[in-house]
XYZ file of C-alpha atoms in Angstrom:
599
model
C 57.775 -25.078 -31.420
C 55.830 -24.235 -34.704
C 52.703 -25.656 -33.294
C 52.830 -24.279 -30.048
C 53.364 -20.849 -31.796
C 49.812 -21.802 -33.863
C 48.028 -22.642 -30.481
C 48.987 -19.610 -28.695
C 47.887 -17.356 -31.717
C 44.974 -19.158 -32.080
C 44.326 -18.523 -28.282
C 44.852 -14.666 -29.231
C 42.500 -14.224 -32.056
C 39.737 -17.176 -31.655
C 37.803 -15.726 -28.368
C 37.775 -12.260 -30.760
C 36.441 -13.882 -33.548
C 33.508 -15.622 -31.215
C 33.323 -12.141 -29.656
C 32.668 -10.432 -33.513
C 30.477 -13.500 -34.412
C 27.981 -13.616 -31.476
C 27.857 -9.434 -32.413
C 26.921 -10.073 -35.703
C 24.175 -12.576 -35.412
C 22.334 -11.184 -32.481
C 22.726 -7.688 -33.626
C 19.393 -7.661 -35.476
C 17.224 -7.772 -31.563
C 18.831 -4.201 -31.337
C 15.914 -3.254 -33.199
C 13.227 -4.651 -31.285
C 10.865 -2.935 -28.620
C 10.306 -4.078 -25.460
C 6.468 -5.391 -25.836
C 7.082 -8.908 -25.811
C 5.087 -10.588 -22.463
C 6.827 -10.207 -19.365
C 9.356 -7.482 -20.486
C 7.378 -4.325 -19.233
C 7.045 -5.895 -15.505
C 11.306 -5.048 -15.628
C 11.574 -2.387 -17.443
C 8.105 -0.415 -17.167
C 9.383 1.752 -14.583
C 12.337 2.484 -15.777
C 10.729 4.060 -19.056
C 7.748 5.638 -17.344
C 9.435 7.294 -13.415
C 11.555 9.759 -12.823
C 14.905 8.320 -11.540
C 15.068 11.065 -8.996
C 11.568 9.942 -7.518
C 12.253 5.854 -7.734
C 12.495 4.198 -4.359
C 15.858 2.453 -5.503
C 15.687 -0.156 -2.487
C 11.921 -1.304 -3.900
C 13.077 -1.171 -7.279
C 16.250 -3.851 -6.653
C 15.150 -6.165 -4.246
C 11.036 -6.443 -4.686
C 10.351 -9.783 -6.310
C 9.270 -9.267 -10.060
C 7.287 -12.468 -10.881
C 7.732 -13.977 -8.196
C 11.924 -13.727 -8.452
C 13.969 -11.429 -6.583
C 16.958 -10.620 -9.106
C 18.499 -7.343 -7.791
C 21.647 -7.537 -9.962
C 19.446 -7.898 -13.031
C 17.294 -5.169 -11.703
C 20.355 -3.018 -11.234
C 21.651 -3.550 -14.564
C 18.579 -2.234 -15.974
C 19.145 0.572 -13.738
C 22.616 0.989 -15.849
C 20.586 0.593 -18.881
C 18.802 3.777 -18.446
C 21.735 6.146 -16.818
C 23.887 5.125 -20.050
C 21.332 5.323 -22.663
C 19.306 8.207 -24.085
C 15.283 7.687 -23.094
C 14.808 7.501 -27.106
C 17.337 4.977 -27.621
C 16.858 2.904 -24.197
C 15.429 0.119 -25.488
C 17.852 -0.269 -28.553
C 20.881 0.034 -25.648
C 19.037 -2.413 -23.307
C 19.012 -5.018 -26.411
C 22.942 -4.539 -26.845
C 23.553 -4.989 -23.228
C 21.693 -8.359 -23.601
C 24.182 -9.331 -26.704
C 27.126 -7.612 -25.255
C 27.073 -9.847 -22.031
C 26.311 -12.943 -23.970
C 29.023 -12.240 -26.329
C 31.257 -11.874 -22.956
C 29.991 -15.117 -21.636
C 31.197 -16.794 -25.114
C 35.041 -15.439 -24.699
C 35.152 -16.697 -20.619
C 33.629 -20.015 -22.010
C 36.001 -20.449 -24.441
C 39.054 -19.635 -21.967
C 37.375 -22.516 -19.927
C 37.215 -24.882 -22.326
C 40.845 -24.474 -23.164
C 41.439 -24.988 -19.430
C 39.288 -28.312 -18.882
C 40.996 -31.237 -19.509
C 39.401 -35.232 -18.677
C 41.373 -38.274 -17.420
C 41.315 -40.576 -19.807
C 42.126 -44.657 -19.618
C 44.566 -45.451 -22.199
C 46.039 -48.668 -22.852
C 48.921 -48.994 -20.934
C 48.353 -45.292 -19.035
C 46.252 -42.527 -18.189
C 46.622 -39.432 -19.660
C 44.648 -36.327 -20.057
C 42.669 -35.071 -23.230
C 42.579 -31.279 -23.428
C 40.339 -29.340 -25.982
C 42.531 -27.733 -28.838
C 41.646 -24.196 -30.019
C 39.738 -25.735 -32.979
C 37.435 -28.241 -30.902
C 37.174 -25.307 -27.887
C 36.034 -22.919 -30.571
C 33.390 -25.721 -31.892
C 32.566 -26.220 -28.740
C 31.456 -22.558 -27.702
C 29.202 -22.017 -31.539
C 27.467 -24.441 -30.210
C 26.274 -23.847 -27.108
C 26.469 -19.982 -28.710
C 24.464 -20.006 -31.489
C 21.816 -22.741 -30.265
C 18.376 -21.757 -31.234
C 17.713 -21.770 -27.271
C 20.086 -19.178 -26.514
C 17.867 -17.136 -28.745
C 15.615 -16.244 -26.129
C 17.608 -15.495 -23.479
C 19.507 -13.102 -25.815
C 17.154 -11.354 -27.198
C 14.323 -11.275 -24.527
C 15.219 -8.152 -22.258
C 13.825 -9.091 -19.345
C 16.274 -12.194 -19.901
C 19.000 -10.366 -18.861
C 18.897 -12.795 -15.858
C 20.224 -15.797 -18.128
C 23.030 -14.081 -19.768
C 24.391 -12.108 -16.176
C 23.858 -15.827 -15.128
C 25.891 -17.060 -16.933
C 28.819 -14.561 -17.734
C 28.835 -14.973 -13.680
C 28.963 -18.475 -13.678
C 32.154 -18.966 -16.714
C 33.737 -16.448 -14.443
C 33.209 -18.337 -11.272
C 34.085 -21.546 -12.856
C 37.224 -20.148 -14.427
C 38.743 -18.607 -11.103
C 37.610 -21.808 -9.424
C 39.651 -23.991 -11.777
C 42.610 -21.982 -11.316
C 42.660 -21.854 -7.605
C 41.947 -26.051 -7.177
C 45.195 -26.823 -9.860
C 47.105 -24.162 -7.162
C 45.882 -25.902 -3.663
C 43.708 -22.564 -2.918
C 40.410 -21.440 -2.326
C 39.411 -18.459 -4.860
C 37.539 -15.483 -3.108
C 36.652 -14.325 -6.706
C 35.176 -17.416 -7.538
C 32.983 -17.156 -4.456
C 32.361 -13.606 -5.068
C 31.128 -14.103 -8.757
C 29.177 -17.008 -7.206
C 27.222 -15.285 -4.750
C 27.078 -12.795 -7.683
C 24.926 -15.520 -10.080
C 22.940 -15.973 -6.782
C 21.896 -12.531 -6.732
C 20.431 -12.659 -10.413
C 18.881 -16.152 -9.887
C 18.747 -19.085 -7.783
C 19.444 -21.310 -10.367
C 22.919 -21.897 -9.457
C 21.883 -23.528 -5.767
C 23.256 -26.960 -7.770
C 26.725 -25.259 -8.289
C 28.393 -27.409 -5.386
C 27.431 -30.431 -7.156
C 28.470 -29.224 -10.449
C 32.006 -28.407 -8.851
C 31.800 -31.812 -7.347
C 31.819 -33.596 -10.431
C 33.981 -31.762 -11.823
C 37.179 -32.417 -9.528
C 36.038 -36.036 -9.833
C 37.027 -35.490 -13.595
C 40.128 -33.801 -12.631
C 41.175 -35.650 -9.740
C 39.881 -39.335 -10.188
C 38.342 -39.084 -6.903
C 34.596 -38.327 -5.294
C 35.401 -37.653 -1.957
C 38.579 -36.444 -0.702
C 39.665 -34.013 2.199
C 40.519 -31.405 -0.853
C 37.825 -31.686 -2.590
C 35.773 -31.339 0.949
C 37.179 -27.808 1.502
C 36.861 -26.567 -1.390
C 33.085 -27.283 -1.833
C 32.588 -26.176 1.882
C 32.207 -22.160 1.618
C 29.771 -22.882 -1.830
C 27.409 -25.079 0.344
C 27.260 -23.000 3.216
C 25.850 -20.220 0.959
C 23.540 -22.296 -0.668
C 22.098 -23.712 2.574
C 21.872 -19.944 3.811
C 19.988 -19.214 0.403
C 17.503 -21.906 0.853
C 16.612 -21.294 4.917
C 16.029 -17.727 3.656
C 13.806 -18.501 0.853
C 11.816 -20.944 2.831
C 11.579 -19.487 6.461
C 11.556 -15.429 5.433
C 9.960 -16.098 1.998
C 7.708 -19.047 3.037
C 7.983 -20.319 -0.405
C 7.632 -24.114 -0.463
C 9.223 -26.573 -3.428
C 5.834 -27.393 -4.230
C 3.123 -24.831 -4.748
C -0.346 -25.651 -4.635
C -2.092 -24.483 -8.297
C -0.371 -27.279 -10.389
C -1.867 -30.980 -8.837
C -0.566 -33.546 -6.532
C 2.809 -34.178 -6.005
C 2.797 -37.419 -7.892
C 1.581 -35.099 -11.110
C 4.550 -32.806 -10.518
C 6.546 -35.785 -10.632
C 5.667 -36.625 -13.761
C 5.489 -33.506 -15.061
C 9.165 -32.713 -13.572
C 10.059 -36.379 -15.538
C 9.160 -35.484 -18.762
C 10.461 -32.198 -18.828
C 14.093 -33.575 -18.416
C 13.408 -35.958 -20.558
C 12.059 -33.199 -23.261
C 14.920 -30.405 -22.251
C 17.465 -33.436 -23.120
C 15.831 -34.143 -26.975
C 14.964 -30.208 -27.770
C 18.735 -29.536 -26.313
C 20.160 -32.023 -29.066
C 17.540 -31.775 -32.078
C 16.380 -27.922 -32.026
C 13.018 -28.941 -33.855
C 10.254 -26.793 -32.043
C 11.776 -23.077 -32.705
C 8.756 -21.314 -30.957
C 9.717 -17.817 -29.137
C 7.244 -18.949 -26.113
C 7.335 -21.253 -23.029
C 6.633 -24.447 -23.789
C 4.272 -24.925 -21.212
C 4.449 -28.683 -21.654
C 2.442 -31.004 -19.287
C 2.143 -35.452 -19.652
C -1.353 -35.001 -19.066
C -1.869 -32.995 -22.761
C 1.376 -33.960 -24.458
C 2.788 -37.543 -26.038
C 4.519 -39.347 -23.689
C 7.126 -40.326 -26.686
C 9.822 -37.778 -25.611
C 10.324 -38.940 -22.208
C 11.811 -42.157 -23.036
C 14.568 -40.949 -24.836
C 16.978 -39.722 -21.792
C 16.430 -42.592 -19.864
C 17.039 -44.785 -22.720
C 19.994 -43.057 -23.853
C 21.263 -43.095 -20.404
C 20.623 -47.363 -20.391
C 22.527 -47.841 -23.535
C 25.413 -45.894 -22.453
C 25.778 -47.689 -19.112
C 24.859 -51.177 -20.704
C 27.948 -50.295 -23.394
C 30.238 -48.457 -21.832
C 30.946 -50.847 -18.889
C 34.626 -51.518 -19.991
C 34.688 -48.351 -21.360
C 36.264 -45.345 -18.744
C 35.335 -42.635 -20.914
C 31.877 -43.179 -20.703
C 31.839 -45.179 -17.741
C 33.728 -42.822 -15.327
C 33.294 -39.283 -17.139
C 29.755 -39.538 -19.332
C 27.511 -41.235 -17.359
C 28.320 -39.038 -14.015
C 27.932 -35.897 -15.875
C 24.368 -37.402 -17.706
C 23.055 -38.320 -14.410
C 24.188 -34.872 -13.057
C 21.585 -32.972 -16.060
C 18.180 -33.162 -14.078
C 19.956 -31.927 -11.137
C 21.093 -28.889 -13.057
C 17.440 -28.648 -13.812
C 15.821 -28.700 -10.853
C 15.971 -24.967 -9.501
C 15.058 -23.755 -13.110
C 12.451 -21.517 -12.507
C 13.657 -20.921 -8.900
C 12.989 -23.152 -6.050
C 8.990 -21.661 -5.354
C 7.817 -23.285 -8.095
C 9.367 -26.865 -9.093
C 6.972 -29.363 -11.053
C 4.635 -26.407 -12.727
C 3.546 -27.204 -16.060
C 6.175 -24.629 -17.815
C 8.810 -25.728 -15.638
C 11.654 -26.698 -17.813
C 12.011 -23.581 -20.074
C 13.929 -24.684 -23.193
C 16.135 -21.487 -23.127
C 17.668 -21.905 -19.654
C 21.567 -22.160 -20.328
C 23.838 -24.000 -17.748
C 21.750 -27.549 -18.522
C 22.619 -27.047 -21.849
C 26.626 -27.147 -20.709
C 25.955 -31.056 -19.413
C 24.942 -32.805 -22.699
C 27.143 -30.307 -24.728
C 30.708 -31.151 -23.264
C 30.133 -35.001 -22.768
C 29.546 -35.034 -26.326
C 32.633 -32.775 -27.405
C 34.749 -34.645 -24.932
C 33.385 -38.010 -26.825
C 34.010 -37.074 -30.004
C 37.819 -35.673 -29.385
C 38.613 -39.070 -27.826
C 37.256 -40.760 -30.324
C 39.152 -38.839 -33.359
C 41.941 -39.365 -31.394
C 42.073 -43.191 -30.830
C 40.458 -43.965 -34.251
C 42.580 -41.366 -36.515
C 40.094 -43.030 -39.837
C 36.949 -41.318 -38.541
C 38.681 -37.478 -37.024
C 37.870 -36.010 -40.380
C 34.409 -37.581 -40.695
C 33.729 -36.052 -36.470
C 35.370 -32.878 -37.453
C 33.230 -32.275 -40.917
C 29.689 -33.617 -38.862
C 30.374 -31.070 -35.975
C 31.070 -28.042 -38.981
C 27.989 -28.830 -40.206
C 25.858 -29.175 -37.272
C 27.543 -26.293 -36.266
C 26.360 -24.748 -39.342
C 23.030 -25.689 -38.470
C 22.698 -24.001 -35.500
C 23.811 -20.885 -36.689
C 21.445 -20.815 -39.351
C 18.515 -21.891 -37.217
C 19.482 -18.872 -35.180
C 19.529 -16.278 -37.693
C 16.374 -17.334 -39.100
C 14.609 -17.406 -35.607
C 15.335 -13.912 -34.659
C 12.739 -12.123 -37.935
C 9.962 -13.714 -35.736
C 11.271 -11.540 -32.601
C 11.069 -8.305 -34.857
C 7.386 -8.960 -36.270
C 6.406 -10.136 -32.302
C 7.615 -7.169 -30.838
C 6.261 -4.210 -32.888
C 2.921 -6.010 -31.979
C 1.385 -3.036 -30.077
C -1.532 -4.067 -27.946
C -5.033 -2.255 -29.350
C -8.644 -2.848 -30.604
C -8.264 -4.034 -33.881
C -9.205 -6.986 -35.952
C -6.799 -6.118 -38.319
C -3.701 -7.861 -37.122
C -1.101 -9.288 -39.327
C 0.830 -11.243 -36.489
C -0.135 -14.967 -35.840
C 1.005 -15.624 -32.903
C -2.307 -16.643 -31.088
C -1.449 -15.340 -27.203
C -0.713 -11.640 -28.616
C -4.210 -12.060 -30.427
C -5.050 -13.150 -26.905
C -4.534 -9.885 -25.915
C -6.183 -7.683 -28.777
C -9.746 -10.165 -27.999
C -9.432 -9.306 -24.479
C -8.540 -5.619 -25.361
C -11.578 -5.137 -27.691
C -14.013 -7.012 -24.750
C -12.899 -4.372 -22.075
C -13.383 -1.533 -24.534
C -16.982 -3.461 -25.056
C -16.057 -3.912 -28.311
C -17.737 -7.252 -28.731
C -17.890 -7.238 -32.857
C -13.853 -7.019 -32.808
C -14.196 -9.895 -30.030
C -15.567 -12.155 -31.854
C -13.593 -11.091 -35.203
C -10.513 -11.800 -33.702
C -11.361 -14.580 -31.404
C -12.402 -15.981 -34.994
C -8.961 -15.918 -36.382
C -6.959 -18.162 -33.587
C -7.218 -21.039 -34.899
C -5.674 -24.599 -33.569
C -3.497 -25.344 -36.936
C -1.648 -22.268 -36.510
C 0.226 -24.248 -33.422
C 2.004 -27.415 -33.467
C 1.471 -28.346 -29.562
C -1.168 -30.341 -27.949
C -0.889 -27.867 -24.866
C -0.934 -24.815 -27.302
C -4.514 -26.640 -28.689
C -5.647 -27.162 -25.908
C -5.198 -23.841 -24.930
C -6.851 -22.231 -27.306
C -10.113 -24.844 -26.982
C -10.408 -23.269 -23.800
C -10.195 -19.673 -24.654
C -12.726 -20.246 -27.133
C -15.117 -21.679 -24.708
C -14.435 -18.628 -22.504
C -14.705 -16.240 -24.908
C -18.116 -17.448 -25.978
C -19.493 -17.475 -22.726
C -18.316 -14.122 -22.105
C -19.834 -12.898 -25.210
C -22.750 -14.682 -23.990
C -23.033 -13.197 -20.824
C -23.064 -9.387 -22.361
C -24.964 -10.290 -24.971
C -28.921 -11.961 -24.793
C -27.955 -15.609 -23.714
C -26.871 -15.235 -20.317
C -27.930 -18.515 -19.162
C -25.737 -19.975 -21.913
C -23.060 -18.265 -20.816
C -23.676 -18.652 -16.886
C -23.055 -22.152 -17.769
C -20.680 -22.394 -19.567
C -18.342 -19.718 -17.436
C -19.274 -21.762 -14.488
C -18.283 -25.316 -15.643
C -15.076 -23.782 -16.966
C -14.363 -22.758 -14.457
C -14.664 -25.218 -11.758
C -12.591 -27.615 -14.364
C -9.369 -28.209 -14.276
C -9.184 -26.211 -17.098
C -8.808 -23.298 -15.188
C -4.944 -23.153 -14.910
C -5.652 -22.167 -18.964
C -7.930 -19.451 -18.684
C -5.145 -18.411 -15.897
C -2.327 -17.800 -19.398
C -4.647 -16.110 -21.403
C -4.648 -12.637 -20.154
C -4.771 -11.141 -16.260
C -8.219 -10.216 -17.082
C -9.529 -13.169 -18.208
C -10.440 -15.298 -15.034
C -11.039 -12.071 -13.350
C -13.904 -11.296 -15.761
C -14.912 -14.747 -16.287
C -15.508 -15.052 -12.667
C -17.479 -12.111 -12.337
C -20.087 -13.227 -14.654
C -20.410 -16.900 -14.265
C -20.772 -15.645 -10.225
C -23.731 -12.966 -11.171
C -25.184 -15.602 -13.120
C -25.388 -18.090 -10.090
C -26.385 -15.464 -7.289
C -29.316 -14.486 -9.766
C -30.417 -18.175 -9.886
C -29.984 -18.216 -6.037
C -26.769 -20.901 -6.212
C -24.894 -19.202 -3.174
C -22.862 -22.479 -3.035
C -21.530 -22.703 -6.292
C -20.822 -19.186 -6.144
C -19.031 -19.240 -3.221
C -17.050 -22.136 -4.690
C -16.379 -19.945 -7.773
C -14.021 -17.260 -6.110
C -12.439 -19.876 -3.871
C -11.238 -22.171 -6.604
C -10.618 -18.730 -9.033
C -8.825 -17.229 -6.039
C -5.410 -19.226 -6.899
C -5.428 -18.378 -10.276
C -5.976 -14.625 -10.558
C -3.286 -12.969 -12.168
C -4.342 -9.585 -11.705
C -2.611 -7.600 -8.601
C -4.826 -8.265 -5.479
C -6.924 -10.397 -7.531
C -7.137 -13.936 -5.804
C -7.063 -11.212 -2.212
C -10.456 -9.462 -3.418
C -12.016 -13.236 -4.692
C -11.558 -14.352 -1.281
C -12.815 -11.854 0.045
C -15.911 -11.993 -1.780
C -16.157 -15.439 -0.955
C -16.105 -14.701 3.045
C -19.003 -11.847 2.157
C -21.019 -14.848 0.902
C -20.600 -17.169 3.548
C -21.100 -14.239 6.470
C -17.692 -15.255 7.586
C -16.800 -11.830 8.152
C -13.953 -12.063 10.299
C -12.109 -13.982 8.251
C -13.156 -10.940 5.569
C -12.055 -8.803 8.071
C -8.888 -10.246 8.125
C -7.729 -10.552 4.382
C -9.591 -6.777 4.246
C -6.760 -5.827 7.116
C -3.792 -7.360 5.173
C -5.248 -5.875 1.999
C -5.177 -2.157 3.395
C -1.466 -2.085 4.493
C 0.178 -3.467 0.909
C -2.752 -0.514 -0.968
C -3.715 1.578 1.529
C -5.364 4.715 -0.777
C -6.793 2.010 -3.229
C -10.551 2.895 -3.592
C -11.514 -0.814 -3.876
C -10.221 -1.279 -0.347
C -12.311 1.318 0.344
C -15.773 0.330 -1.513
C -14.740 -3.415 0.458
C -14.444 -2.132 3.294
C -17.639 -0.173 2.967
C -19.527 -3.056 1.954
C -17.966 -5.286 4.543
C -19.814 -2.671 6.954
C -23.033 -2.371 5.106
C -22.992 -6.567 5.395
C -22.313 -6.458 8.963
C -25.040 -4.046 9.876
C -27.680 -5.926 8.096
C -26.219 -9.374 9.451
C -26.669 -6.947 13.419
C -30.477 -5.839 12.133
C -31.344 -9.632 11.892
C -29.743 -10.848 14.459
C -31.868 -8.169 16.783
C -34.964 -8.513 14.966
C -34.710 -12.624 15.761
C-alpha cells in the first residue's frame, strides 16, 4: 500500500517538476529577436500589417516555404492578439517553451501508460515504466541538444504544436484500444498535427507497431479498424498534395534519384548517431550530402541494426520489440521536410522530434528489463542514465548563449561584426555589394574563413562563395573578363545548388553579370544556358519566372515568353517588372516583324 501511495504522488508532482524544469532552461530564448533565417517569412507580417487590413484566409493557408501549416500560422495569429507589439516577440518565444513544456507533461503521462510484453522464463508478463524511469525518460528526449532548435526557433513553432498534438493523439489513442473503441479525439488531434505538418503521414504505421507491442500480434481484425480512419486521412492528404499541389516525392534541383538515395541513406544513418552522441551542436541545418561528407557515419545504423538481429535471435526483447521499432526509424523519417522534397541535401534536419521517440524508448525499455532481470547492474543503468541525463541538460543550457549572440545579429553594411557565424556574414557581404559598397565586400568576405566550421559541406560552401564573390567584385570592378569567367563556370557547375544558400540575391546577381559578360562576347548559347540552368535555383520571388523568361527573349521563342509573361501578370499584376517585360517582349517582337518584312 506504501508504495502504491509513493507512485501515485510521484504521478502528482513529477509531470510539474518536468513542467518547472523545461521553464527554467528554455527561459533564456525569451530574450531573443526574431532575426534568425527563416523566422521573418512567419512572422514578418504579423509585426509589420495592420490586423484589420490582413487577408486572414492568405495569411493561414498560403504555403510559407513551400509548407502549408495553417495551425502554426494561426497560432502566430494568437501570438500577436495576446501580446503587446513591444513585447511580441518576447511572448512568441514563451509560446514556443510553453507548448514544449506541455508536450513534456502529455509525454510523461504516456510513458506511464506504455507498457511491453516481455518473454520471461516460464511466462509473459508486461514491463511498465515507473515514475523514476518515465521521468528519465522524458529529460531526455526534453533537454536533448536537438530539441534546442525547435524550441527556441520561432518559426519552429511547427515542431513543438507537432508534437504536443501528437502525445495527445497517442495518449487518447491508447486509452480507447485498452477499452475496444475508436477515439474521435485521437483522430481529431491527429488531423490537428496534419494541419501544422505533414510529418505525421507515417502515424498509421507508428500505431501499427505499437499494438504489435501491446497485443503480440501484426495483423488482426482489431488492430485493422482501428488503423482504418488514420489511413484514410493520410491517403486523402497525399492525393491532395500530389494532384491539387502537383508536388512530386522527388523534385528536380537535387540529382538523380539514385543520388537522393544515397543521400536519403546517409541521413538516417547520421540522424541515428547525432540522435545518440549530440557531438555537432551547430544552430543551422546540417545540409549534409555523401558526395561532400565522410561516408563513416552511415555504417553505424545498419551495423547496429546487424548486431542486434545477429544477438538477439533467442532474445524476445530485442527480437520481437527492438528490432521492429529500429527498422520502423527511417520510416518516421521519411516525410521530414514534407513529402515535396524527400532526398534534398538538408533533408534529415537533426532537430525534427518524433524520430527521436524510436531510438529513445527502445533504449529505456532495454535498460528497465535489463535492471530488472540482472538486479547487480540496476544501480550501475540507473547512475549511467543520471549522468547522461546530466549531459544533455548541460549541453542544452550551454547551446542556447549562441541563440542570443545569433539573433541580435541585425543585417547592415559593416565590416565590423563580432558574430562568427559565416552565413549571417553571408548576408552583411551581400548587403555591402548591393549598397555598392565593394571595400566592406571584400573586408568581410575576408573574414569567413573555412576553420571557423567543422563540416566538409560548410567548407565547401564557403569555397564557393568565395569564388563568387570574387567574380562579382570582378565584374564591377576593372577585370570583367576575369570575372565573366569565373561567374560563368560557377555557374554552370554543379556548384550552383551553393551559391543557391548563400543569400536570395546571390545567383540572381551572379547571373546577371556572368550573362552581360557572354552577350558582350557574342556567346548567345551559353547565355541562354545561363538563365535556364540558374532558373531552378533562384531564390528570389519570381526569380527562376523572370530567368526563363529572359532565356525565351534570347532564343526568339516568344510564345513560350508570352506564356510564362501571362502566368507572371496574374500572381503580380501592378509589378513594374511585368511591365518593363512585357514592354520589351513587344519591342522584341516588332523588331523580330521588321526583319521578317524586310527579308
Amino acid at each position: 500500500m506504501t508504495t502504491i501511495r509513493k507512485i501515485r504522488i510521484a504521478d502528482k508532482y513529477i509531470p510539474w517538476l518536468l513542467f518547472a524544469g523545461t521553464i527554467a532552461i528554455y527561459f533564456p530564448a525569451v530574450y531573443f529577436s526574431v532575426d534568425i533565417f527563416d523566422d521573418t517569412s512567419y512572422v514578418n507580417r504579423l509585426f509589420l500589417s495592420d490586423l484589420s487590413e490582413l487577408d486572414i484566409r492568405d495569411y493561414l493557408f498560403s504555403p510559407v516555404l513551400g509548407l502549408s501549416s495553417p495551425l502554426v500560422m494561426f497560432s502566430f495569429l494568437l501570438d500577436r492578439l495576446i501580446w503587446k507589439p513591444e513585447i511580441l516577440a518576447n511572448g512568441m518565444h514563451f509560446t514556443n517553451i510553453l507548448c514544449h513544456a506541455a508536450g513534456t507533461v502529455v509525454f510523461y503521462r504516456i510513458c506511464r501508460k506504455l507498457t511491453v510484453r516481455i518473454l520471461g522464463s516460464s511466462k509473459t508478463f508486461r514491463l511498465k515504466l515507473s515514475p523514476c524511469w518515465s521521468a528519465i525518460t522524458v529529460i531526455f528526449w526534453a533537454f536533448h541538444p536537438q530539441r534546442v532548435e525547435s524550441v527556441v526557433w520561432i518559426s519552429e513553432r511547427k515542431d513543438v504544436l507537432l508534437t504536443l498534438f501528437f502525445f495527445c493523439s497517442i495518449s487518447f489513442f491508447i486509452d480507447s484500444y485498452r477499452k475496444s473503441k475508436i477515439s474521435l479525439a485521437a483522430i481529431v488531434l491527429f488531423v490537428a498535427s496534419l494541419a501544422v505538418k505533414p510529418m505525421l503521414l507515417t502515424m498509421p504505421a507508428i500505431l501499427w507497431v505499437w499494438m504489435k507491442t501491446e497485443s503480440g500480434k501484426f495483423f488482426s481484425k482489431r488492430n485493422i479498424v482501428q488503423l482504418i480512419p488514420y489511413c484514410v486521412i493520410c491517403s486523402g492528404l497525399l492525393f491532395f498534395y500530389i494532384f491539387f499541389r502537383n508536388i512530386t516525392p522527388f523534385a528536380a534541383d537535387c540529382g538523380t534519384v539514385f543520388f537522393r538515395l544515397k543521400i536519403i541513406f546517409w541521413n538516417i544513418a547520421n540522424y541515428f548517431r547525432s540522435a545518440v552522441v549530440p557531438t555537432e551542436l551547430m544552430p543551422f541545418y546540417p545540409f549534409y550530402s555523401p558526395a561532400y561528407y565522410s561516408l563513416f557515419p552511415a555504417f553505424i545504423f545498419p551495423v547496429c541494426v546487424c548486431v542486434l538481429a545477429i544477438a538477439g535471435r533467442k532474445t524476445y526483447a530485442v527480437k520481437n520489440i527492438i528490432l521492429p521499432v529500429l527498422l520502423l526509424f527511417p520510416v518516421t523519417l521519411l516525410p521530414v521536410c514534407g513529402i515535396h522534397r524527400i532526398g534534398n541535401v538538408d533533408w534529415a534536419d537533426r532537430y525534427n522530434i518524433i524520430p527521436s521517440l524510436f531510438l529513445l524508448f527502445p533504449a529505456i525499455f532495454l535498460m528497465n528489463y535489463w535492471g530488472r532481470k540482472y538486479v547487480v547492474w540496476q544501480k550501475y543503468t540507473v547512475l549511467g542514465c543520471v549522468c547522461y541525463a546530466l549531459f544533455l541538460i548541460s549541453t542544452t543550457i550551454s547551446y542556447l548563449p549562441c541563440w542570443k549572440s545569433l539573433s541580435t545579429v541585425k543585417f547592415a553594411s559593416t565590416a565590423d561584426i563580432p558574430n562568427p557565424n559565416y552565413r549571417i556574414m553571408f548576408l552583411h557581404a551581400m548587403t555591402a555589394f548591393l549598397n555598392n559598397d565593394f571595400v566592406s565586400t571584400a573586408e568581410i568576405s575576408a573574414k569567413i574563413s573555412e576553420n571557423s566550421v567543422c563540416t566538409p559541406y560548410d567548407k565547401k560552401m564557403i569555397r564557393v562563395y568565395h569564388t563568387g564573390i570574387i567574380g562579382l567584385l570582378q565584374s564591377a570592378g576593372n577585370s570583367p573578363d576575369a570575372g565573366g569567367k569565373t561567374l560563368t563556370k560557377l555557374l554552370l557547375s554543379e556548384d550552383i545548388r551553393y551559391c543557391a544558400r548563400i543569400s536570395s540575391e546571390f545567383v540572381d546577381i551572379a547571373v546577371a553579370a556572368s550573362v552581360y559578360w557572354n552577350l558582350h562576347k557574342k556567346d548567345i548559347a551559353t547565355a541562354i544556358k545561363l538563365y535556364e540552368t540558374a532558373a531552378a535555383y533562384s531564390r528570389s520571388d519570381y526569380g527562376g519566372q523572370i530567368m526563363q523568361i529572359q532565356a525565351a527573349f534570347l532564343k526568339n521563342d516568344f510564345v513560350r515568353a508570352q506564356q510564362i509573361l501571362s502566368d507572371l501578370q496574374k500572381k503580380i499584376p501592378d509589378s513594374n517588372v511585368v511591365a518593363a517585360l512585357k514592354k520589351q517582349l513587344d519591342v522584341l517582337q516588332s523588331q523580330n516583324q521588321k526583319k521578317q518584312y524586310e527579308k
